[in-house]
Amino acid sequence: MKKKSVLFSCVLFLMMGIFLANDCLASAQKYPEQPIEWVIRWSVGGGSSRFARAFSKHLRHELNTPIAIVNIPGASGAVGMIEYMKKAADGYSILAVENDFVIASALGTYKYKVEDLDYIGRVQMDSAWVLTRPDSPFKGFNDVVAAAKEKPGELKLGGIGLTSSEAITVAKLSKMGIDIKYVSYDGGGELHAALFRGDVDIIWEEVSDVLHYVQNNQMKPLVAVVDRKIKGFPDLPTMQELGFDIAFPFFRGIAVKKGVDPAIREKLTEAVKRAVASAEWESYMQEQKMDAAESLMGGQEFDAFMNNYYGTLKQIIKETGFTIK
């Protein structure tokens, strides 16, 4: 009787497993059956928010479901991260991830880490500038360096978030004897307004976020913070050309929390790939001085990129002794 009981239990568990697997398969095949929420950890008006609003139109078309953009700013992105991780791992909540998220993870300032997410796709590779107002006395970045050396700690550079590429760069410059005060803002709108008001002397911002200001002569770029020239600006030097070993990848992508059905993740990744390949998105990226094909990374490749970048940042943080102040 005992053997029959054990055999019956084994058969029951096997049948339950089959039923659950079939149920998950059916759920993945029907996905998505309801609207998807896209969480942005920054305020409206910033680069991540603008990116999500632009790309969501194309992703919505590929998934054939509404996508709602939800901004949850605060504490350099930490508030949005905490709120996102409270949501169900069902594929109906996705998260915008950027280089700042990897920095925060490397610093240990977030409760959640790089390994707590699965990565759907990298959609944008952007570039960054250090900029000032058109009436500023600074003609180039070397003028900024000279002013910082003449009056240490008086020059103010504005950026987004305490755990950011710009904050680490200020720490790297400090190691070189270039003492600049870093001022953090929660989003692009606040940052740009601070420069226009004169609250800060210079700002660090991604090209796509301020291109319209530069084209309308409302901001003046002083240097590019990437390892390559920016299309349309051949005379603008890079940090490396000026002798500073400073360059960061500026990317935007999509992730989900661990636990989402792999088949649903794959559906999301394939939808992202199709959306990036659309002629409309390609045209938008060209207008923003970015390359759609160069930017795209699928799930596994993006996952490897995130983990490699995490390791690189850990090393940079160790070398600079960077901490949150």
Coordinates of C-alpha atoms in Angstrom, one line a residue:
M1 CA 0.0 0.0 0.0
K2 CA 2.9 2.3 0.9
K3 CA 4.5 1.8 -2.6
K4 CA 1.1 2.5 -4.3
S5 CA 0.7 5.7 -2.2
V6 CA 4.2 6.9 -3.2
L7 CA 3.6 6.0 -6.8
F8 CA 0.3 7.9 -6.8
S9 CA 2.0 10.9 -5.2
C10 CA 4.7 10.9 -7.9
V11 CA 2.1 10.7 -10.7
L12 CA 0.1 13.5 -9.1
F13 CA 3.1 15.8 -8.8
L14 CA 4.1 15.0 -12.4
M15 CA 0.6 15.8 -13.7
M16 CA 0.6 19.0 -11.7
G17 CA 3.9 20.0 -13.2
I18 CA 2.6 19.3 -16.7
F19 CA -0.6 21.3 -16.1
L20 CA 1.5 24.2 -14.7
A21 CA 3.9 24.1 -17.6
N22 CA 1.0 24.1 -20.1
D23 CA -0.7 27.0 -18.2
C24 CA 2.5 29.1 -18.3
L25 CA 2.9 28.3 -22.0
A26 CA -0.6 29.4 -22.7
S27 CA -0.1 32.5 -20.7
A28 CA 3.1 33.4 -22.6
Q29 CA 1.4 32.7 -26.0
K30 CA -1.4 35.1 -25.1
Y31 CA 0.9 37.8 -23.7
P32 CA 0.2 40.7 -23.6
E33 CA -3.5 40.6 -22.7
Q34 CA -3.5 43.9 -20.8
P35 CA -1.7 47.3 -20.8
I36 CA 2.0 47.4 -19.9
E37 CA 3.4 49.9 -17.3
W38 CA 6.8 51.4 -18.0
V39 CA 8.5 52.8 -14.9
I40 CA 10.9 55.7 -15.2
R41 CA 13.0 56.5 -12.1
W42 CA 13.4 60.2 -13.1
S43 CA 11.2 63.2 -13.4
V44 CA 9.3 64.3 -16.5
G45 CA 11.4 66.3 -18.9
G46 CA 14.6 64.3 -18.5
G47 CA 16.3 62.1 -21.1
S48 CA 14.9 58.8 -19.8
S49 CA 11.4 60.1 -19.8
R50 CA 11.7 61.5 -23.3
F51 CA 13.2 58.3 -24.5
A52 CA 10.4 56.2 -23.1
R53 CA 7.7 58.4 -24.5
A54 CA 9.3 58.4 -28.0
F55 CA 10.1 54.6 -28.0
S56 CA 6.8 53.5 -26.4
K57 CA 4.9 54.4 -29.6
H58 CA 6.9 51.9 -31.6
L59 CA 6.9 49.2 -28.9
R60 CA 3.2 49.6 -28.4
H61 CA 2.7 48.9 -32.1
E62 CA 4.8 45.8 -32.0
L63 CA 3.1 44.4 -28.8
N64 CA -0.4 45.6 -29.9
T65 CA -1.2 46.9 -26.4
P66 CA -1.2 50.3 -24.6
I67 CA 2.0 51.3 -22.7
A68 CA 1.6 53.7 -19.8
I69 CA 4.7 55.8 -18.8
V70 CA 5.0 56.2 -15.0
N71 CA 7.5 58.7 -13.6
I72 CA 8.7 57.9 -10.0
P73 CA 11.5 60.3 -9.3
G74 CA 13.4 60.9 -6.0
A75 CA 16.7 60.0 -4.2
S76 CA 18.7 59.7 -7.4
G77 CA 16.4 57.1 -8.8
A78 CA 16.2 54.9 -5.7
V79 CA 12.6 55.7 -5.0
G80 CA 11.5 54.5 -8.5
M81 CA 13.6 51.4 -8.1
I82 CA 12.0 50.4 -4.8
E83 CA 8.5 51.0 -6.1
Y84 CA 9.2 49.0 -9.3
M85 CA 10.5 46.0 -7.4
K86 CA 7.2 45.8 -5.5
K87 CA 5.4 45.0 -8.7
A88 CA 4.5 41.5 -9.9
A89 CA 7.1 39.6 -12.1
D90 CA 4.5 39.0 -14.9
G91 CA 5.9 41.1 -17.7
Y92 CA 3.2 43.8 -17.3
S93 CA 5.7 46.2 -15.6
I94 CA 8.9 47.1 -17.3
L95 CA 11.7 49.4 -16.1
A96 CA 13.9 51.9 -17.9
V97 CA 17.6 51.3 -17.1
E98 CA 20.5 53.6 -17.7
N99 CA 24.2 53.9 -16.8
D100 CA 23.2 55.6 -13.6
F101 CA 21.5 52.4 -12.4
V102 CA 24.8 50.4 -12.9
I103 CA 26.8 53.1 -11.0
A104 CA 24.3 53.0 -8.1
S105 CA 24.6 49.2 -8.0
A106 CA 28.4 49.4 -8.1
L107 CA 28.4 51.9 -5.2
G108 CA 25.9 49.8 -3.2
T109 CA 23.6 52.7 -2.7
Y110 CA 20.5 50.9 -4.0
K111 CA 18.8 48.1 -2.1
Y112 CA 18.6 46.3 -5.4
K113 CA 21.5 45.3 -7.7
V114 CA 22.3 44.6 -11.4
E115 CA 21.7 40.9 -10.8
D116 CA 18.1 41.5 -9.5
L117 CA 16.9 42.3 -13.1
D118 CA 16.7 40.5 -16.4
Y119 CA 17.7 42.7 -19.4
I120 CA 15.3 42.9 -22.3
G121 CA 17.2 45.1 -24.7
R122 CA 19.5 48.1 -25.0
V123 CA 17.8 50.7 -27.3
Q124 CA 19.9 53.9 -27.2
M125 CA 23.6 54.6 -27.0
D126 CA 23.9 58.4 -26.4
S127 CA 26.8 60.8 -25.9
A128 CA 27.3 63.5 -23.4
W129 CA 28.6 67.1 -23.3
V130 CA 29.8 69.6 -20.7
L131 CA 27.9 72.8 -21.6
T132 CA 27.5 76.4 -20.4
R133 CA 25.5 79.4 -21.3
P134 CA 26.3 81.3 -24.5
D135 CA 27.3 84.4 -22.5
S136 CA 29.7 82.4 -20.3
P137 CA 33.4 83.5 -20.4
F138 CA 34.3 79.9 -21.0
K139 CA 35.3 79.3 -24.6
G140 CA 36.3 75.7 -24.1
F141 CA 36.8 73.1 -21.3
N142 CA 40.4 74.2 -20.7
D143 CA 39.0 77.5 -19.5
V144 CA 36.9 75.6 -17.0
V145 CA 40.0 73.8 -15.8
A146 CA 41.9 77.1 -15.4
A147 CA 39.1 78.7 -13.5
A148 CA 38.7 75.7 -11.2
K149 CA 42.5 75.8 -10.4
E150 CA 42.4 79.5 -9.8
K151 CA 39.4 79.3 -7.4
P152 CA 39.1 75.7 -6.0
G153 CA 35.7 74.6 -5.1
E154 CA 33.9 77.7 -6.4
L155 CA 32.9 76.5 -9.8
K156 CA 29.6 74.5 -9.9
L157 CA 28.8 71.7 -12.3
G158 CA 25.2 70.5 -12.4
G159 CA 24.2 66.9 -13.2
I160 CA 21.4 64.4 -12.6
G161 CA 21.7 62.2 -9.6
L162 CA 24.4 61.6 -6.9
T163 CA 25.1 58.2 -8.4
S164 CA 26.0 59.4 -11.9
S165 CA 28.8 59.5 -14.5
E166 CA 29.1 63.2 -13.9
A167 CA 29.5 62.8 -10.1
I168 CA 32.3 60.2 -10.7
T169 CA 33.9 62.5 -13.2
V170 CA 34.1 65.4 -10.7
A171 CA 35.8 62.9 -8.3
K172 CA 38.3 62.0 -11.1
L173 CA 39.0 65.6 -11.8
S174 CA 39.5 66.3 -8.1
K175 CA 42.2 63.6 -8.1
M176 CA 43.9 65.6 -10.8
G177 CA 43.8 68.8 -8.7
I178 CA 40.8 70.3 -10.5
D179 CA 38.4 71.1 -7.7
I180 CA 34.8 71.6 -8.9
K181 CA 31.6 71.4 -6.8
Y182 CA 29.0 69.0 -8.0
V183 CA 25.3 69.9 -7.7
S184 CA 22.8 67.1 -8.2
Y185 CA 19.3 67.4 -9.7
D186 CA 16.5 64.9 -10.0
G187 CA 15.8 65.4 -13.7
G188 CA 16.7 67.2 -16.9
G189 CA 14.1 69.9 -16.6
E190 CA 15.5 71.1 -13.2
L191 CA 19.1 70.8 -14.4
H192 CA 18.5 73.0 -17.5
A193 CA 16.6 75.6 -15.5
A194 CA 19.5 75.7 -13.0
L195 CA 21.9 76.6 -15.8
F196 CA 19.7 79.2 -17.3
R197 CA 19.2 80.8 -13.9
G198 CA 22.9 80.9 -13.2
D199 CA 22.7 78.5 -10.2
V200 CA 25.5 76.4 -11.8
D201 CA 28.3 77.5 -14.1
I202 CA 28.3 74.4 -16.3
I203 CA 26.3 71.2 -16.7
W204 CA 26.9 67.7 -17.8
E205 CA 24.1 66.4 -20.0
E206 CA 23.4 63.9 -22.7
V207 CA 23.4 65.2 -26.2
S208 CA 19.9 64.1 -27.2
D209 CA 18.5 66.0 -24.1
V210 CA 20.0 69.4 -25.0
L211 CA 20.5 69.2 -28.8
H212 CA 17.6 71.6 -29.4
Y213 CA 19.1 74.2 -27.0
V214 CA 22.5 74.0 -28.8
Q215 CA 20.9 74.3 -32.2
N216 CA 19.0 77.3 -31.0
N217 CA 22.1 78.9 -29.5
Q218 CA 20.7 78.7 -25.9
M219 CA 23.6 76.4 -24.7
K220 CA 27.2 76.1 -25.7
P221 CA 29.0 72.7 -25.6
L222 CA 32.6 72.9 -24.3
V223 CA 33.7 69.2 -24.6
A224 CA 32.3 65.8 -25.5
V225 CA 32.6 63.1 -22.7
V226 CA 32.8 60.1 -25.0
D227 CA 35.6 58.3 -26.9
R228 CA 34.5 59.4 -30.3
K229 CA 33.5 62.5 -32.2
I230 CA 29.8 63.5 -32.2
K231 CA 28.1 63.6 -35.6
G232 CA 27.7 67.1 -36.8
F233 CA 30.2 68.6 -34.4
P234 CA 33.6 67.8 -35.8
D235 CA 35.4 70.7 -34.2
L236 CA 34.2 69.9 -30.6
P237 CA 37.1 68.1 -28.8
T238 CA 36.6 65.0 -26.6
M239 CA 37.9 64.8 -23.0
Q240 CA 40.5 62.3 -24.2
E241 CA 41.7 64.7 -26.9
L242 CA 42.3 67.3 -24.1
G243 CA 44.3 64.8 -22.1
F244 CA 41.7 63.5 -19.7
D245 CA 41.0 59.8 -19.5
I246 CA 37.3 60.2 -19.1
A247 CA 34.6 58.5 -21.2
F248 CA 31.4 56.8 -20.2
P249 CA 28.9 54.8 -22.3
F250 CA 25.5 56.5 -22.1
F251 CA 22.8 54.0 -22.8
R252 CA 19.1 53.5 -22.2
G253 CA 17.4 50.2 -22.2
I254 CA 14.6 48.0 -20.8
A255 CA 14.6 45.5 -18.0
V256 CA 12.2 43.4 -15.9
K257 CA 12.5 42.0 -12.4
K258 CA 13.7 38.5 -11.9
G259 CA 11.0 35.8 -12.2
V260 CA 9.3 36.9 -15.4
D261 CA 8.5 33.9 -17.6
P262 CA 11.4 33.4 -20.1
A263 CA 9.0 33.1 -23.0
I264 CA 7.5 36.5 -22.1
R265 CA 11.0 38.0 -21.8
E266 CA 11.8 36.7 -25.3
K267 CA 8.6 38.2 -26.7
L268 CA 9.5 41.5 -25.2
T269 CA 13.1 41.3 -26.6
E270 CA 11.8 40.4 -30.1
A271 CA 9.3 43.3 -30.0
V272 CA 12.1 45.7 -28.9
K273 CA 14.3 44.5 -31.9
R274 CA 11.5 45.0 -34.4
A275 CA 10.7 48.5 -33.0
V276 CA 14.4 49.6 -33.2
A277 CA 14.5 48.3 -36.8
S278 CA 11.5 50.4 -37.8
A279 CA 12.2 53.2 -40.3
E280 CA 10.5 55.7 -38.0
W281 CA 12.7 55.0 -35.0
E282 CA 15.8 55.0 -37.2
S283 CA 14.9 58.5 -38.4
Y284 CA 14.2 59.7 -34.9
M285 CA 17.6 58.4 -33.7
Q286 CA 19.4 60.1 -36.6
E287 CA 17.8 63.4 -35.7
Q288 CA 19.2 62.9 -32.1
K289 CA 22.7 62.2 -33.5
M290 CA 22.5 58.5 -32.5
D291 CA 22.7 55.3 -34.5
A292 CA 19.8 52.8 -34.0
A293 CA 21.6 49.7 -35.3
E294 CA 24.7 50.5 -33.2
S295 CA 22.7 51.0 -30.1
L296 CA 20.7 47.7 -30.2
M297 CA 21.5 44.8 -27.9
G298 CA 19.3 41.8 -27.3
G299 CA 18.6 40.2 -24.0
Q300 CA 21.6 38.0 -23.4
E301 CA 24.1 40.4 -25.0
F302 CA 22.7 43.3 -23.0
D303 CA 22.9 41.2 -19.8
A304 CA 26.6 40.6 -20.5
F305 CA 27.1 44.3 -21.3
M306 CA 25.5 45.3 -18.0
N307 CA 27.7 42.9 -15.9
N308 CA 30.9 43.9 -17.7
Y309 CA 30.1 47.6 -17.2
Y310 CA 29.4 46.9 -13.5
G311 CA 32.9 45.4 -13.1
T312 CA 34.5 48.4 -14.9
L313 CA 32.7 50.8 -12.6
K314 CA 33.7 48.9 -9.5
Q315 CA 37.3 49.4 -10.5
I316 CA 36.8 53.2 -11.3
I317 CA 35.1 53.7 -8.0
K318 CA 38.0 52.0 -6.2
E319 CA 40.6 54.1 -8.1
T320 CA 38.9 57.4 -7.4
G321 CA 37.7 56.7 -3.8
F322 CA 34.3 58.0 -4.9
T323 CA 31.6 58.1 -2.2
I324 CA 28.2 59.7 -1.9
K325 CA 28.5 63.1 -0.2

